[in-house]
mmCIF file with all atom_site columns, C-alpha atoms in Angstrom:
data_model
loop_
_atom_site.group_PDB
_atom_site.id
_atom_site.type_symbol
_atom_site.label_atom_id
_atom_site.label_alt_id
_atom_site.label_comp_id
_atom_site.label_asym_id
_atom_site.label_entity_id
_atom_site.label_seq_id
_atom_site.pdbx_PDB_ins_code
_atom_site.Cartn_x
_atom_site.Cartn_y
_atom_site.Cartn_z
_atom_site.occupancy
_atom_site.B_iso_or_equiv
_atom_site.pdbx_formal_charge
_atom_site.auth_seq_id
_atom_site.auth_comp_id
_atom_site.auth_asym_id
_atom_site.auth_atom_id
_atom_site.pdbx_PDB_model_num
ATOM 1   C CA . PHE A 1 1   ? -0.178  0.166  -0.086  1.00 85.00 ? 1   PHE A CA 1
ATOM 2   C CA . TRP A 1 2   ? 2.928   2.316  0.987   1.00 89.00 ? 2   TRP A CA 1
ATOM 3   C CA . LEU A 1 3   ? 5.093   2.190  -2.155  1.00 92.00 ? 3   LEU A CA 1
ATOM 4   C CA . SER A 1 4   ? 1.397   2.672  -4.279  1.00 89.00 ? 4   SER A CA 1
ATOM 5   C CA . GLN A 1 5   ? 0.620   5.499  -2.020  1.00 84.00 ? 5   GLN A CA 1
ATOM 6   C CA . MET A 1 6   ? 4.326   7.045  -3.117  1.00 91.00 ? 6   MET A CA 1
ATOM 7   C CA . LEU A 1 7   ? 4.214   6.253  -6.623  1.00 92.00 ? 7   LEU A CA 1
ATOM 8   C CA . ALA A 1 8   ? 0.523   8.706  -6.857  1.00 85.00 ? 8   ALA A CA 1
ATOM 9   C CA . GLY A 1 9   ? 3.303   11.312 -4.642  1.00 85.00 ? 9   GLY A CA 1
ATOM 10  C CA . PHE A 1 10  ? 5.335   10.936 -7.419  1.00 92.00 ? 10  PHE A CA 1
ATOM 11  C CA . SER A 1 11  ? 2.971   11.128 -10.161 1.00 88.00 ? 11  SER A CA 1
ATOM 12  C CA . PHE A 1 12  ? 1.170   13.947 -8.417  1.00 85.00 ? 12  PHE A CA 1
ATOM 13  C CA . ILE A 1 13  ? 4.904   16.317 -8.723  1.00 91.00 ? 13  ILE A CA 1
ATOM 14  C CA . PHE A 1 14  ? 4.510   15.196 -12.380 1.00 93.00 ? 14  PHE A CA 1
ATOM 15  C CA . ASP A 1 15  ? 1.031   16.372 -12.937 1.00 85.00 ? 15  ASP A CA 1
ATOM 16  C CA . LEU A 1 16  ? 1.337   19.689 -10.868 1.00 88.00 ? 16  LEU A CA 1
ATOM 17  C CA . LEU A 1 17  ? 3.808   20.488 -13.556 1.00 91.00 ? 17  LEU A CA 1
ATOM 18  C CA . ALA A 1 18  ? 2.967   19.062 -16.681 1.00 90.00 ? 18  ALA A CA 1
ATOM 19  C CA . PHE A 1 19  ? -0.192  22.023 -17.926 1.00 86.00 ? 19  PHE A CA 1
ATOM 20  C CA . GLN A 1 20  ? 1.594   25.120 -16.537 1.00 85.00 ? 20  GLN A CA 1
ATOM 21  C CA . PHE A 1 21  ? 4.081   24.667 -19.853 1.00 86.00 ? 21  PHE A CA 1
ATOM 22  C CA . ALA A 1 22  ? 2.668   26.640 -22.963 1.00 80.00 ? 22  ALA A CA 1
ATOM 23  C CA . ARG A 1 23  ? 4.657   24.084 -24.921 1.00 88.00 ? 23  ARG A CA 1
ATOM 24  C CA . ARG A 1 24  ? 2.003   20.624 -26.159 1.00 89.00 ? 24  ARG A CA 1
ATOM 25  C CA . GLN A 1 25  ? 5.269   18.632 -26.345 1.00 93.00 ? 25  GLN A CA 1
ATOM 26  C CA . THR A 1 26  ? 6.779   18.911 -23.124 1.00 95.00 ? 26  THR A CA 1
ATOM 27  C CA . THR A 1 27  ? 2.805   19.162 -21.226 1.00 93.00 ? 27  THR A CA 1
ATOM 28  C CA . LEU A 1 28  ? 2.515   15.799 -23.183 1.00 95.00 ? 28  LEU A CA 1
ATOM 29  C CA . ALA A 1 29  ? 5.917   14.536 -22.155 1.00 97.00 ? 29  ALA A CA 1
ATOM 30  C CA . ILE A 1 30  ? 5.248   14.957 -18.413 1.00 97.00 ? 30  ILE A CA 1
ATOM 31  C CA . LEU A 1 31  ? 2.073   13.411 -18.222 1.00 94.00 ? 31  LEU A CA 1
ATOM 32  C CA . ALA A 1 32  ? 3.832   10.281 -20.006 1.00 97.00 ? 32  ALA A CA 1
ATOM 33  C CA . ALA A 1 33  ? 5.706   9.455  -16.919 1.00 97.00 ? 33  ALA A CA 1
ATOM 34  C CA . SER A 1 34  ? 3.140   11.165 -14.135 1.00 94.00 ? 34  SER A CA 1
ATOM 35  C CA . THR A 1 35  ? 0.266   7.993  -15.921 1.00 93.00 ? 35  THR A CA 1
ATOM 36  C CA . SER A 1 36  ? 3.431   5.795  -16.134 1.00 97.00 ? 36  SER A CA 1
ATOM 37  C CA . LEU A 1 37  ? 3.837   6.072  -13.012 1.00 95.00 ? 37  LEU A CA 1
ATOM 38  C CA . LEU A 1 38  ? 0.396   5.358  -12.116 1.00 89.00 ? 38  LEU A CA 1
ATOM 39  C CA . ALA A 1 39  ? -0.156  2.329  -13.982 1.00 94.00 ? 39  ALA A CA 1
ATOM 40  C CA . ILE A 1 40  ? 2.167   1.022  -11.112 1.00 95.00 ? 40  ILE A CA 1
ATOM 41  C CA . HIS A 1 41  ? 0.135   2.872  -8.250  1.00 92.00 ? 41  HIS A CA 1
ATOM 42  C CA . PHE A 1 42  ? -3.470  0.970  -9.760  1.00 86.00 ? 42  PHE A CA 1
ATOM 43  C CA . CYS A 1 43  ? -1.795  -2.247 -10.055 1.00 93.00 ? 43  CYS A CA 1
ATOM 44  C CA . LEU A 1 44  ? -0.215  -2.344 -6.516  1.00 93.00 ? 44  LEU A CA 1
ATOM 45  C CA . LEU A 1 45  ? -4.212  -1.538 -5.200  1.00 89.00 ? 45  LEU A CA 1
ATOM 46  C CA . ASN A 1 46  ? -5.584  -4.329 -7.194  1.00 88.00 ? 46  ASN A CA 1
ATOM 47  C CA . ALA A 1 47  ? -7.556  -2.393 -9.520  1.00 83.00 ? 47  ALA A CA 1
ATOM 48  C CA . PRO A 1 48  ? -6.214  -4.156 -13.138 1.00 82.00 ? 48  PRO A CA 1
ATOM 49  C CA . VAL A 1 49  ? -8.409  -1.886 -15.453 1.00 77.00 ? 49  VAL A CA 1
ATOM 50  C CA . ALA A 1 50  ? -7.272  1.413  -13.694 1.00 79.00 ? 50  ALA A CA 1
ATOM 51  C CA . ALA A 1 51  ? -3.145  0.638  -13.890 1.00 88.00 ? 51  ALA A CA 1
ATOM 52  C CA . GLY A 1 52  ? -4.226  -0.873 -17.539 1.00 88.00 ? 52  GLY A CA 1
ATOM 53  C CA . LEU A 1 53  ? -5.794  2.723  -18.935 1.00 86.00 ? 53  LEU A CA 1
ATOM 54  C CA . MET A 1 54  ? -3.119  4.471  -16.873 1.00 88.00 ? 54  MET A CA 1
ATOM 55  C CA . ALA A 1 55  ? -0.753  2.288  -19.184 1.00 95.00 ? 55  ALA A CA 1
ATOM 56  C CA . LEU A 1 56  ? -2.561  2.843  -22.434 1.00 94.00 ? 56  LEU A CA 1
ATOM 57  C CA . ALA A 1 57  ? -2.594  6.510  -21.257 1.00 93.00 ? 57  ALA A CA 1
ATOM 58  C CA . ALA A 1 58  ? 1.594   6.780  -21.209 1.00 97.00 ? 58  ALA A CA 1
ATOM 59  C CA . CYS A 1 59  ? 1.273   5.521  -24.596 1.00 97.00 ? 59  CYS A CA 1
ATOM 60  C CA . ARG A 1 60  ? -0.938  7.523  -25.662 1.00 96.00 ? 60  ARG A CA 1
ATOM 61  C CA . TYR A 1 61  ? 0.286   10.936 -24.667 1.00 96.00 ? 61  TYR A CA 1
ATOM 62  C CA . LEU A 1 62  ? 4.225   9.285  -25.971 1.00 97.00 ? 62  LEU A CA 1
ATOM 63  C CA . ALA A 1 63  ? 1.823   9.123  -29.276 1.00 97.00 ? 63  ALA A CA 1
ATOM 64  C CA . ALA A 1 64  ? 0.200   12.809 -29.585 1.00 96.00 ? 64  ALA A CA 1
ATOM 65  C CA . ILE A 1 65  ? 3.625   14.247 -28.714 1.00 96.00 ? 65  ILE A CA 1
ATOM 66  C CA . MET A 1 66  ? 4.191   13.201 -32.594 1.00 95.00 ? 66  MET A CA 1
ATOM 67  C CA . THR A 1 67  ? 0.561   13.007 -33.935 1.00 95.00 ? 67  THR A CA 1
ATOM 68  C CA . THR A 1 68  ? -2.887  15.452 -33.743 1.00 93.00 ? 68  THR A CA 1
ATOM 69  C CA . ALA A 1 69  ? -3.900  13.063 -36.477 1.00 95.00 ? 69  ALA A CA 1
ATOM 70  C CA . ARG A 1 70  ? -7.787  11.500 -35.869 1.00 94.00 ? 70  ARG A CA 1
ATOM 71  C CA . LYS A 1 71  ? -7.056  7.657  -36.989 1.00 96.00 ? 71  LYS A CA 1
ATOM 72  C CA . MET A 1 72  ? -3.750  7.843  -34.486 1.00 97.00 ? 72  MET A CA 1
ATOM 73  C CA . GLU A 1 73  ? -7.006  9.852  -31.926 1.00 96.00 ? 73  GLU A CA 1
ATOM 74  C CA . THR A 1 74  ? -9.193  6.755  -32.839 1.00 97.00 ? 74  THR A CA 1
ATOM 75  C CA . VAL A 1 75  ? -6.792  4.245  -32.195 1.00 97.00 ? 75  VAL A CA 1
ATOM 76  C CA . PHE A 1 76  ? -6.402  4.641  -28.946 1.00 97.00 ? 76  PHE A CA 1
ATOM 77  C CA . ILE A 1 77  ? -10.033 5.221  -28.278 1.00 97.00 ? 77  ILE A CA 1
ATOM 78  C CA . VAL A 1 78  ? -10.529 1.825  -29.719 1.00 97.00 ? 78  VAL A CA 1
ATOM 79  C CA . ALA A 1 79  ? -8.202  0.087  -27.388 1.00 96.00 ? 79  ALA A CA 1
ATOM 80  C CA . THR A 1 80  ? -9.924  1.596  -24.700 1.00 94.00 ? 80  THR A CA 1
ATOM 81  C CA . CYS A 1 81  ? -12.982 0.737  -25.230 1.00 95.00 ? 81  CYS A CA 1
ATOM 82  C CA . LEU A 1 82  ? -11.599 -3.402 -25.790 1.00 95.00 ? 82  LEU A CA 1
ATOM 83  C CA . TYR A 1 83  ? -9.426  -2.650 -22.403 1.00 92.00 ? 83  TYR A CA 1
ATOM 84  C CA . SER A 1 84  ? -12.042 -2.089 -20.918 1.00 89.00 ? 84  SER A CA 1
ATOM 85  C CA . ALA A 1 85  ? -14.594 -4.121 -22.188 1.00 91.00 ? 85  ALA A CA 1
ATOM 86  C CA . LEU A 1 86  ? -12.219 -7.692 -21.838 1.00 92.00 ? 86  LEU A CA 1
ATOM 87  C CA . SER A 1 87  ? -11.485 -6.417 -18.127 1.00 87.00 ? 87  SER A CA 1
ATOM 88  C CA . TRP A 1 88  ? -13.977 -5.562 -17.043 1.00 84.00 ? 88  TRP A CA 1
ATOM 89  C CA . GLN A 1 89  ? -14.899 -6.215 -13.264 1.00 82.00 ? 89  GLN A CA 1
ATOM 90  C CA . GLN A 1 90  ? -17.534 -3.564 -11.752 1.00 85.00 ? 90  GLN A CA 1
ATOM 91  C CA . LEU A 1 91  ? -20.278 -1.209 -11.997 1.00 86.00 ? 91  LEU A CA 1
ATOM 92  C CA . ALA A 1 92  ? -17.506 1.728  -11.101 1.00 85.00 ? 92  ALA A CA 1
ATOM 93  C CA . ASP A 1 93  ? -15.145 0.543  -14.012 1.00 86.00 ? 93  ASP A CA 1
ATOM 94  C CA . VAL A 1 94  ? -16.996 2.836  -16.258 1.00 92.00 ? 94  VAL A CA 1
ATOM 95  C CA . LEU A 1 95  ? -15.236 6.167  -14.391 1.00 93.00 ? 95  LEU A CA 1
ATOM 96  C CA . PRO A 1 96  ? -11.684 4.923  -15.273 1.00 86.00 ? 96  PRO A CA 1
ATOM 97  C CA . LEU A 1 97  ? -13.356 4.465  -18.781 1.00 91.00 ? 97  LEU A CA 1
ATOM 98  C CA . LEU A 1 98  ? -15.234 7.565  -18.985 1.00 94.00 ? 98  LEU A CA 1
ATOM 99  C CA . GLY A 1 99  ? -12.200 9.792  -17.899 1.00 93.00 ? 99  GLY A CA 1
ATOM 100 C CA . SER A 1 100 ? -9.538  7.570  -20.404 1.00 91.00 ? 100 SER A CA 1
ATOM 101 C CA . LEU A 1 101 ? -12.022 8.623  -23.608 1.00 96.00 ? 101 LEU A CA 1
ATOM 102 C CA . LEU A 1 102 ? -12.122 12.284 -22.737 1.00 96.00 ? 102 LEU A CA 1
ATOM 103 C CA . MET A 1 103 ? -8.668  12.599 -21.862 1.00 95.00 ? 103 MET A CA 1
ATOM 104 C CA . THR A 1 104 ? -7.304  10.763 -24.852 1.00 96.00 ? 104 THR A CA 1
ATOM 105 C CA . SER A 1 105 ? -9.626  13.263 -26.984 1.00 96.00 ? 105 SER A CA 1
ATOM 106 C CA . ALA A 1 106 ? -8.065  15.997 -24.809 1.00 95.00 ? 106 ALA A CA 1
ATOM 107 C CA . ALA A 1 107 ? -4.140  14.618 -25.586 1.00 95.00 ? 107 ALA A CA 1
ATOM 108 C CA . PHE A 1 108 ? -4.721  14.450 -29.489 1.00 96.00 ? 108 PHE A CA 1
ATOM 109 C CA . HIS A 1 109 ? -6.707  18.083 -29.654 1.00 91.00 ? 109 HIS A CA 1
ATOM 110 C CA . PRO A 1 110 ? -4.152  20.505 -31.112 1.00 89.00 ? 110 PRO A CA 1
ATOM 111 C CA . ALA A 1 111 ? -5.602  23.697 -29.245 1.00 88.00 ? 111 ALA A CA 1
ATOM 112 C CA . ALA A 1 112 ? -4.622  24.232 -26.134 1.00 86.00 ? 112 ALA A CA 1
ATOM 113 C CA . LYS A 1 113 ? -7.550  25.320 -23.828 1.00 88.00 ? 113 LYS A CA 1
ATOM 114 C CA . SER A 1 114 ? -9.806  23.116 -25.200 1.00 91.00 ? 114 SER A CA 1
ATOM 115 C CA . MET A 1 115 ? -7.017  20.464 -24.761 1.00 92.00 ? 115 MET A CA 1
ATOM 116 C CA . ARG A 1 116 ? -7.087  21.461 -21.218 1.00 92.00 ? 116 ARG A CA 1
ATOM 117 C CA . ARG A 1 117 ? -10.768 21.448 -20.953 1.00 94.00 ? 117 ARG A CA 1
ATOM 118 C CA . LEU A 1 118 ? -11.057 17.888 -22.224 1.00 96.00 ? 118 LEU A CA 1
ATOM 119 C CA . THR A 1 119 ? -8.064  17.215 -19.555 1.00 95.00 ? 119 THR A CA 1
ATOM 120 C CA . LEU A 1 120 ? -10.736 18.503 -16.470 1.00 96.00 ? 120 LEU A CA 1
ATOM 121 C CA . CYS A 1 121 ? -13.783 16.851 -17.409 1.00 97.00 ? 121 CYS A CA 1
ATOM 122 C CA . GLY A 1 122 ? -11.427 13.122 -17.829 1.00 96.00 ? 122 GLY A CA 1
ATOM 123 C CA . SER A 1 123 ? -9.690  14.381 -14.448 1.00 95.00 ? 123 SER A CA 1
ATOM 124 C CA . ALA A 1 124 ? -12.745 14.328 -12.651 1.00 97.00 ? 124 ALA A CA 1
ATOM 125 C CA . CYS A 1 125 ? -14.036 11.272 -13.687 1.00 96.00 ? 125 CYS A CA 1
ATOM 126 C CA . TRP A 1 126 ? -10.844 9.851  -12.816 1.00 89.00 ? 126 TRP A CA 1
ATOM 127 C CA . LEU A 1 127 ? -11.504 11.933 -9.115  1.00 95.00 ? 127 LEU A CA 1
ATOM 128 C CA . LEU A 1 128 ? -13.937 10.097 -8.559  1.00 95.00 ? 128 LEU A CA 1
ATOM 129 C CA . ASN A 1 129 ? -12.563 6.787  -8.988  1.00 89.00 ? 129 ASN A CA 1
ATOM 130 C CA . ASN A 1 130 ? -9.980  6.869  -6.961  1.00 87.00 ? 130 ASN A CA 1
ATOM 131 C CA . LEU A 1 131 ? -12.634 7.879  -3.876  1.00 93.00 ? 131 LEU A CA 1
ATOM 132 C CA . VAL A 1 132 ? -14.561 4.502  -5.069  1.00 92.00 ? 132 VAL A CA 1
ATOM 133 C CA . ILE A 1 133 ? -10.876 2.452  -5.142  1.00 84.00 ? 133 ILE A CA 1
ATOM 134 C CA . GLY A 1 134 ? -9.727  4.459  -1.524  1.00 88.00 ? 134 GLY A CA 1
ATOM 135 C CA . SER A 1 135 ? -6.564  5.652  -2.493  1.00 81.00 ? 135 SER A CA 1
ATOM 136 C CA . PRO A 1 136 ? -6.594  8.923  -0.201  1.00 85.00 ? 136 PRO A CA 1
ATOM 137 C CA . VAL A 1 137 ? -3.132  10.549 -1.980  1.00 75.00 ? 137 VAL A CA 1
ATOM 138 C CA . ALA A 1 138 ? -4.624  9.490  -5.181  1.00 77.00 ? 138 ALA A CA 1
ATOM 139 C CA . VAL A 1 139 ? -7.589  11.642 -4.713  1.00 89.00 ? 139 VAL A CA 1
ATOM 140 C CA . ALA A 1 140 ? -5.374  14.630 -3.577  1.00 87.00 ? 140 ALA A CA 1
ATOM 141 C CA . MET A 1 141 ? -3.248  14.306 -6.719  1.00 83.00 ? 141 MET A CA 1
ATOM 142 C CA . GLU A 1 142 ? -6.104  14.255 -9.187  1.00 87.00 ? 142 GLU A CA 1
ATOM 143 C CA . SER A 1 143 ? -7.395  17.333 -7.220  1.00 93.00 ? 143 SER A CA 1
ATOM 144 C CA . ALA A 1 144 ? -4.919  19.068 -7.296  1.00 92.00 ? 144 ALA A CA 1
ATOM 145 C CA . PHE A 1 145 ? -4.508  18.967 -11.013 1.00 90.00 ? 145 PHE A CA 1
ATOM 146 C CA . ILE A 1 146 ? -7.492  19.883 -11.238 1.00 95.00 ? 146 ILE A CA 1
ATOM 147 C CA . LEU A 1 147 ? -6.384  23.240 -9.710  1.00 94.00 ? 147 LEU A CA 1
ATOM 148 C CA . SER A 1 148 ? -3.144  22.980 -11.701 1.00 91.00 ? 148 SER A CA 1
ATOM 149 C CA . THR A 1 149 ? -4.962  22.707 -14.827 1.00 91.00 ? 149 THR A CA 1
ATOM 150 C CA . LEU A 1 150 ? -7.722  25.123 -13.756 1.00 93.00 ? 150 LEU A CA 1
ATOM 151 C CA . VAL A 1 151 ? -4.445  28.304 -13.238 1.00 92.00 ? 151 VAL A CA 1
ATOM 152 C CA . SER A 1 152 ? -3.339  27.359 -16.031 1.00 89.00 ? 152 SER A CA 1
ATOM 153 C CA . TYR A 1 153 ? -6.302  27.726 -18.330 1.00 88.00 ? 153 TYR A CA 1
ATOM 154 C CA . TRP A 1 154 ? -6.507  30.893 -16.358 1.00 88.00 ? 154 TRP A CA 1
ATOM 155 C CA . ARG A 1 155 ? -2.692  31.359 -16.946 1.00 84.00 ? 155 ARG A CA 1
ATOM 156 C CA . LEU A 1 156 ? -2.465  30.164 -20.751 1.00 77.00 ? 156 LEU A CA 1
ATOM 157 C CA . PRO A 1 157 ? -2.782  33.496 -23.066 1.00 73.00 ? 157 PRO A CA 1
ATOM 158 C CA . ARG A 1 158 ? -0.568  34.915 -20.645 1.00 67.00 ? 158 ARG A CA 1
ATOM 159 C CA . LEU A 1 159 ? 2.002   31.733 -21.354 1.00 58.00 ? 159 LEU A CA 1
ATOM 160 C CA . SER A 1 160 ? 1.885   31.774 -25.111 1.00 56.00 ? 160 SER A CA 1
ATOM 161 C CA . GLY A 1 161 ? 2.097   35.120 -25.593 1.00 48.00 ? 161 GLY A CA 1
#
């Protein structure tokens, strides 16, 4: 349990930094590192659906650094749905699925504002998931990520100007 919480804590630091950069590629690279740590975190908490979706998210962010092509977005949406269908265990598994679909759409959005809006919606789903599975560090991390994303949304015109 404590190792899982430490990994979530390190991911928390990355998440706080991620959206404070104006360059989309920098944000996505930091999110790839963060989601890799969260995949291990969820695995250690015996939450395989969330763990698999986070591993897929890390790959998604790496791919989105190189392209915003709708075809690539579709590949990750289909992969997310397939993984969720194959690993479905309970009704609560809909939360990481919805969060992942929204964040997939966000990752492939070239516009910074819409990327952040979709990310906020996806984060709300992950926040609920973290409450359901009982991970206090992940709840705190997702809450801070939401606040950080809101701050960056407000700061964005100044960052890119």
